[in-house]
């Protein structure tokens, strides 16, 4: 079966892909590329392909949560993607992080069930971790850019509005440093499909300190800065 939702043709999606949930972030990253071309807008799933330092790169929107993001990732793989970095936002679950700081996940916990149960067909937990080459490249490029970051395990939640104080207490006690909604699925598919994956996350709010929730406009500067880190890391793998 070929892709049903992304209507791009084979060859229109690069082997190296950046994915994000926010269409505005996708367009901002795509604007950094040389000669970006919109190769899909079907279902609102924007996909741009261009070049960065002479290397083909695609930037795609995966929507919110695992059902949407895993669908997009599967179709990007069908179209030739071999390395995918999620460039997303997250809520900090450790103190000392500010809006615009970065999280580099070393693994992603998740709640069994839903999409994970359908893929695994058993009541087991997959080891969801990024590919070492991408993890290493992201750390190197973040340090080169001299941007503050934290590195460690995160949790991928399926219920944004269920992240109450008990959720924070429970996951923080397990060493989790941030929460978002898509990395576990990306890392799992990477392992299952033989694809390199990784993630760089911008802190947009905190569940343990009063930082407020940053708007897309407030994050624009930080997105531009971090976009270049992701691009530099992606062309190294």
mmCIF file of C-alpha atoms in Angstrom:
data_model
loop_
_atom_site.group_PDB
_atom_site.id
_atom_site.type_symbol
_atom_site.label_atom_id
_atom_site.label_comp_id
_atom_site.label_asym_id
_atom_site.label_seq_id
_atom_site.Cartn_x
_atom_site.Cartn_y
_atom_site.Cartn_z
ATOM 1 C CA UNK A 1 0.000 0.000 0.000
ATOM 2 C CA UNK A 2 1.225 3.484 -0.859
ATOM 3 C CA UNK A 3 0.624 6.625 1.197
ATOM 4 C CA UNK A 4 -3.027 7.684 1.395
ATOM 5 C CA UNK A 5 -2.798 11.016 3.196
ATOM 6 C CA UNK A 6 0.465 12.503 1.907
ATOM 7 C CA UNK A 7 0.035 12.914 -1.848
ATOM 8 C CA UNK A 8 3.685 13.605 -2.667
ATOM 9 C CA UNK A 9 5.350 11.382 -5.238
ATOM 10 C CA UNK A 10 8.391 9.172 -4.716
ATOM 11 C CA UNK A 11 11.449 11.380 -4.979
ATOM 12 C CA UNK A 12 9.630 14.473 -3.682
ATOM 13 C CA UNK A 13 10.382 13.621 -0.038
ATOM 14 C CA UNK A 14 14.041 13.695 1.006
ATOM 15 C CA UNK A 15 15.801 10.934 2.929
ATOM 16 C CA UNK A 16 16.363 13.433 5.763
ATOM 17 C CA UNK A 17 13.188 14.875 7.292
ATOM 18 C CA UNK A 18 12.316 17.285 10.098
ATOM 19 C CA UNK A 19 8.816 16.834 11.542
ATOM 20 C CA UNK A 20 6.810 19.186 13.753
ATOM 21 C CA UNK A 21 3.259 19.426 15.002
ATOM 22 C CA UNK A 22 2.758 23.145 14.351
ATOM 23 C CA UNK A 23 2.253 24.231 10.715
ATOM 24 C CA UNK A 24 3.741 27.650 11.516
ATOM 25 C CA UNK A 25 6.932 25.952 12.743
ATOM 26 C CA UNK A 26 7.050 23.803 9.607
ATOM 27 C CA UNK A 27 6.834 26.916 7.438
ATOM 28 C CA UNK A 28 9.446 28.751 9.527
ATOM 29 C CA UNK A 29 11.938 25.885 9.200
ATOM 30 C CA UNK A 30 11.157 25.458 5.493
ATOM 31 C CA UNK A 31 11.911 29.158 4.921
ATOM 32 C CA UNK A 32 15.543 28.505 5.919
ATOM 33 C CA UNK A 33 15.955 25.959 3.109
ATOM 34 C CA UNK A 34 17.134 26.884 -0.364
ATOM 35 C CA UNK A 35 14.314 26.699 -2.926
ATOM 36 C CA UNK A 36 11.677 25.066 -0.686
ATOM 37 C CA UNK A 37 8.797 23.500 -2.619
ATOM 38 C CA UNK A 38 5.436 22.530 -1.101
ATOM 39 C CA UNK A 39 4.991 18.880 -2.142
ATOM 40 C CA UNK A 40 1.888 18.128 -0.055
ATOM 41 C CA UNK A 41 -0.978 20.090 1.436
ATOM 42 C CA UNK A 42 -3.576 17.286 1.428
ATOM 43 C CA UNK A 43 -5.383 16.963 4.787
ATOM 44 C CA UNK A 44 -3.459 20.056 5.891
ATOM 45 C CA UNK A 45 -0.338 17.896 6.316
ATOM 46 C CA UNK A 46 2.192 20.365 4.947
ATOM 47 C CA UNK A 47 5.377 18.876 3.486
ATOM 48 C CA UNK A 48 8.127 21.072 2.027
ATOM 49 C CA UNK A 49 11.300 19.882 0.330
ATOM 50 C CA UNK A 50 14.364 22.015 -0.338
ATOM 51 C CA UNK A 51 18.109 22.014 0.241
ATOM 52 C CA UNK A 52 20.318 22.953 3.158
ATOM 53 C CA UNK A 53 23.997 23.383 2.322
ATOM 54 C CA UNK A 54 23.381 21.381 -0.830
ATOM 55 C CA UNK A 55 21.684 18.446 0.919
ATOM 56 C CA UNK A 56 17.985 17.648 0.285
ATOM 57 C CA UNK A 57 15.815 18.126 3.383
ATOM 58 C CA UNK A 58 12.061 17.788 3.842
ATOM 59 C CA UNK A 59 10.026 19.459 6.582
ATOM 60 C CA UNK A 60 6.660 17.894 7.413
ATOM 61 C CA UNK A 61 3.761 18.542 9.770
ATOM 62 C CA UNK A 62 2.712 15.502 11.803
ATOM 63 C CA UNK A 63 -0.202 16.939 13.770
ATOM 64 C CA UNK A 64 -0.805 16.346 17.482
ATOM 65 C CA UNK A 65 -0.488 13.023 19.292
ATOM 66 C CA UNK A 66 0.522 9.512 18.315
ATOM 67 C CA UNK A 67 -2.310 8.487 15.936
ATOM 68 C CA UNK A 68 -1.625 11.478 13.684
ATOM 69 C CA UNK A 69 2.161 11.576 13.997
ATOM 70 C CA UNK A 70 2.676 7.829 13.495
ATOM 71 C CA UNK A 71 0.474 7.896 10.391
ATOM 72 C CA UNK A 72 2.585 10.705 8.919
ATOM 73 C CA UNK A 73 5.863 9.006 9.850
ATOM 74 C CA UNK A 74 4.771 5.735 8.215
ATOM 75 C CA UNK A 75 3.881 7.573 5.002
ATOM 76 C CA UNK A 76 7.138 9.543 5.006
ATOM 77 C CA UNK A 77 8.978 6.211 5.245
ATOM 78 C CA UNK A 78 6.942 4.904 2.284
ATOM 79 C CA UNK A 79 8.103 7.974 0.354
ATOM 80 C CA UNK A 80 11.779 7.409 1.117
ATOM 81 C CA UNK A 81 12.551 8.982 4.513
ATOM 82 C CA UNK A 82 15.495 7.320 6.265
ATOM 83 C CA UNK A 83 16.261 9.792 9.077
ATOM 84 C CA UNK A 84 13.635 11.823 10.938
ATOM 85 C CA UNK A 85 14.117 14.395 13.697
ATOM 86 C CA UNK A 86 11.114 15.692 15.599
ATOM 87 C CA UNK A 87 11.455 19.417 16.291
ATOM 88 C CA UNK A 88 8.779 20.044 18.871
ATOM 89 C CA UNK A 89 7.828 21.756 22.093
ATOM 90 C CA UNK A 90 7.517 20.323 25.574
ATOM 91 C CA UNK A 91 6.610 21.079 29.150
ATOM 92 C CA UNK A 92 9.567 21.040 31.535
ATOM 93 C CA UNK A 93 9.266 18.732 34.544
ATOM 94 C CA UNK A 94 12.475 19.791 36.291
ATOM 95 C CA UNK A 95 13.232 23.204 37.762
ATOM 96 C CA UNK A 96 15.714 25.645 36.285
ATOM 97 C CA UNK A 97 14.594 25.476 32.649
ATOM 98 C CA UNK A 98 13.225 28.587 30.960
ATOM 99 C CA UNK A 99 11.159 29.275 27.842
ATOM 100 C CA UNK A 100 13.299 28.551 24.778
ATOM 101 C CA UNK A 101 15.739 26.212 26.534
ATOM 102 C CA UNK A 102 16.205 22.854 24.831
ATOM 103 C CA UNK A 103 15.525 19.249 25.778
ATOM 104 C CA UNK A 104 17.325 16.396 24.020
ATOM 105 C CA UNK A 105 15.464 13.158 24.826
ATOM 106 C CA UNK A 106 17.479 10.007 25.507
ATOM 107 C CA UNK A 107 14.284 7.961 25.585
ATOM 108 C CA UNK A 108 10.517 8.329 25.790
ATOM 109 C CA UNK A 109 8.162 6.570 28.199
ATOM 110 C CA UNK A 110 4.515 6.111 27.242
ATOM 111 C CA UNK A 111 1.208 4.694 28.450
ATOM 112 C CA UNK A 112 0.504 1.235 26.945
ATOM 113 C CA UNK A 113 -2.613 0.919 24.840
ATOM 114 C CA UNK A 114 -3.961 2.744 21.818
ATOM 115 C CA UNK A 115 -1.569 2.917 18.872
ATOM 116 C CA UNK A 116 1.164 1.112 20.816
ATOM 117 C CA UNK A 117 -1.045 -1.886 21.541
ATOM 118 C CA UNK A 118 -2.109 -2.074 17.898
ATOM 119 C CA UNK A 119 1.509 -2.118 16.724
ATOM 120 C CA UNK A 120 2.879 -4.480 19.366
ATOM 121 C CA UNK A 121 -0.204 -6.751 19.637
ATOM 122 C CA UNK A 122 0.774 -7.640 23.172
ATOM 123 C CA UNK A 123 0.777 -6.061 26.608
ATOM 124 C CA UNK A 124 4.487 -5.222 26.466
ATOM 125 C CA UNK A 125 6.509 -2.014 26.576
ATOM 126 C CA UNK A 126 8.882 -1.144 23.740
ATOM 127 C CA UNK A 127 12.281 0.416 24.438
ATOM 128 C CA UNK A 128 11.682 3.798 22.784
ATOM 129 C CA UNK A 129 14.978 5.599 22.282
ATOM 130 C CA UNK A 130 16.536 7.763 19.555
ATOM 131 C CA UNK A 131 19.230 6.551 17.202
ATOM 132 C CA UNK A 132 22.679 7.144 18.695
ATOM 133 C CA UNK A 133 24.067 8.969 15.634
ATOM 134 C CA UNK A 134 21.263 11.527 15.724
ATOM 135 C CA UNK A 135 21.419 11.886 19.509
ATOM 136 C CA UNK A 136 25.174 12.505 19.317
ATOM 137 C CA UNK A 137 24.815 14.998 16.456
ATOM 138 C CA UNK A 138 22.113 16.951 18.317
ATOM 139 C CA UNK A 139 24.246 17.183 21.460
ATOM 140 C CA UNK A 140 27.296 18.298 19.461
ATOM 141 C CA UNK A 141 25.407 20.962 17.513
ATOM 142 C CA UNK A 142 23.579 22.260 20.599
ATOM 143 C CA UNK A 143 26.866 22.631 22.455
ATOM 144 C CA UNK A 144 28.454 24.297 19.434
ATOM 145 C CA UNK A 145 25.581 26.811 19.405
ATOM 146 C CA UNK A 146 26.089 27.421 23.154
ATOM 147 C CA UNK A 147 22.370 27.032 23.886
ATOM 148 C CA UNK A 148 21.246 25.850 27.319
ATOM 149 C CA UNK A 149 19.863 22.317 27.226
ATOM 150 C CA UNK A 150 18.949 19.354 29.392
ATOM 151 C CA UNK A 151 19.333 15.749 28.308
ATOM 152 C CA UNK A 152 17.403 12.799 29.690
ATOM 153 C CA UNK A 153 14.223 10.705 29.484
ATOM 154 C CA UNK A 154 10.843 12.234 28.699
ATOM 155 C CA UNK A 155 7.265 10.952 28.673
ATOM 156 C CA UNK A 156 4.957 11.051 25.648
ATOM 157 C CA UNK A 157 1.436 11.719 26.897
ATOM 158 C CA UNK A 158 -1.764 11.055 24.947
ATOM 159 C CA UNK A 159 -3.944 13.373 27.043
ATOM 160 C CA UNK A 160 -2.798 17.004 27.220
ATOM 161 C CA UNK A 161 -5.497 18.093 29.677
ATOM 162 C CA UNK A 162 -5.011 15.094 31.967
ATOM 163 C CA UNK A 163 -1.538 16.254 33.018
ATOM 164 C CA UNK A 164 -2.544 17.141 36.582
ATOM 165 C CA UNK A 165 -0.308 17.533 39.681
ATOM 166 C CA UNK A 166 -0.460 13.783 40.334
ATOM 167 C CA UNK A 167 0.769 13.109 36.777
ATOM 168 C CA UNK A 168 3.702 15.476 37.336
ATOM 169 C CA UNK A 169 4.571 14.008 40.738
ATOM 170 C CA UNK A 170 4.409 10.432 39.469
ATOM 171 C CA UNK A 171 6.542 10.929 36.358
ATOM 172 C CA UNK A 172 9.015 13.332 37.972
ATOM 173 C CA UNK A 173 9.713 10.742 40.667
ATOM 174 C CA UNK A 174 10.766 8.364 37.873
ATOM 175 C CA UNK A 175 13.430 10.725 36.547
ATOM 176 C CA UNK A 176 11.379 12.142 33.666
ATOM 177 C CA UNK A 177 12.499 15.669 32.720
ATOM 178 C CA UNK A 178 9.789 16.759 30.244
ATOM 179 C CA UNK A 179 6.458 15.834 28.683
ATOM 180 C CA UNK A 180 5.290 16.019 25.063
ATOM 181 C CA UNK A 181 3.051 13.895 22.825
ATOM 182 C CA UNK A 182 4.884 12.229 19.917
ATOM 183 C CA UNK A 183 8.471 11.093 20.574
ATOM 184 C CA UNK A 184 7.736 7.582 21.860
ATOM 185 C CA UNK A 185 5.874 6.692 18.673
ATOM 186 C CA UNK A 186 8.620 8.139 16.484
ATOM 187 C CA UNK A 187 11.359 6.264 18.334
ATOM 188 C CA UNK A 188 9.379 3.010 18.273
ATOM 189 C CA UNK A 189 8.772 3.228 14.527
ATOM 190 C CA UNK A 190 12.437 4.046 14.019
ATOM 191 C CA UNK A 191 13.412 0.778 15.693
ATOM 192 C CA UNK A 192 10.727 -1.248 13.927
ATOM 193 C CA UNK A 193 11.365 0.183 10.448
ATOM 194 C CA UNK A 194 15.161 0.443 10.623
ATOM 195 C CA UNK A 195 15.151 4.236 10.491
ATOM 196 C CA UNK A 196 17.298 6.808 12.314
ATOM 197 C CA UNK A 197 15.268 9.040 14.632
ATOM 198 C CA UNK A 198 15.812 11.715 17.231
ATOM 199 C CA UNK A 199 14.230 14.807 18.734
ATOM 200 C CA UNK A 200 15.028 18.334 19.812
ATOM 201 C CA UNK A 201 12.370 19.972 21.982
ATOM 202 C CA UNK A 202 11.852 23.618 22.905
ATOM 203 C CA UNK A 203 10.588 24.326 26.404
ATOM 204 C CA UNK A 204 7.285 26.171 25.905
ATOM 205 C CA UNK A 205 6.018 25.887 29.493
ATOM 206 C CA UNK A 206 6.772 24.244 32.819
ATOM 207 C CA UNK A 207 4.732 21.892 34.955
ATOM 208 C CA UNK A 208 6.886 22.584 38.025
ATOM 209 C CA UNK A 209 7.434 26.371 37.831
ATOM 210 C CA UNK A 210 5.296 29.360 36.846
ATOM 211 C CA UNK A 211 6.574 30.262 33.372
ATOM 212 C CA UNK A 212 3.276 30.702 31.551
ATOM 213 C CA UNK A 213 2.598 29.054 28.186
ATOM 214 C CA UNK A 214 4.617 30.563 25.334
ATOM 215 C CA UNK A 215 2.741 31.470 22.154
ATOM 216 C CA UNK A 216 4.051 30.657 18.669
ATOM 217 C CA UNK A 217 4.991 34.324 18.265
ATOM 218 C CA UNK A 218 6.929 34.326 21.542
ATOM 219 C CA UNK A 219 8.776 31.181 20.456
ATOM 220 C CA UNK A 220 9.671 32.496 16.996
ATOM 221 C CA UNK A 221 13.215 33.596 17.899
ATOM 222 C CA UNK A 222 13.912 30.319 19.697
ATOM 223 C CA UNK A 223 12.489 28.298 16.797
ATOM 224 C CA UNK A 224 14.831 30.036 14.365
ATOM 225 C CA UNK A 225 17.852 29.398 16.596
ATOM 226 C CA UNK A 226 16.994 25.746 17.237
ATOM 227 C CA UNK A 227 16.050 25.105 13.579
ATOM 228 C CA UNK A 228 19.655 25.608 12.589
ATOM 229 C CA UNK A 229 20.800 23.151 15.259
ATOM 230 C CA UNK A 230 18.402 20.516 13.906
ATOM 231 C CA UNK A 231 19.457 21.151 10.304
ATOM 232 C CA UNK A 232 23.161 20.961 11.131
ATOM 233 C CA UNK A 233 22.620 17.719 13.054
ATOM 234 C CA UNK A 234 20.517 16.169 10.298
ATOM 235 C CA UNK A 235 23.069 16.720 7.535
ATOM 236 C CA UNK A 236 25.696 14.914 9.643
ATOM 237 C CA UNK A 237 23.843 11.574 9.646
#
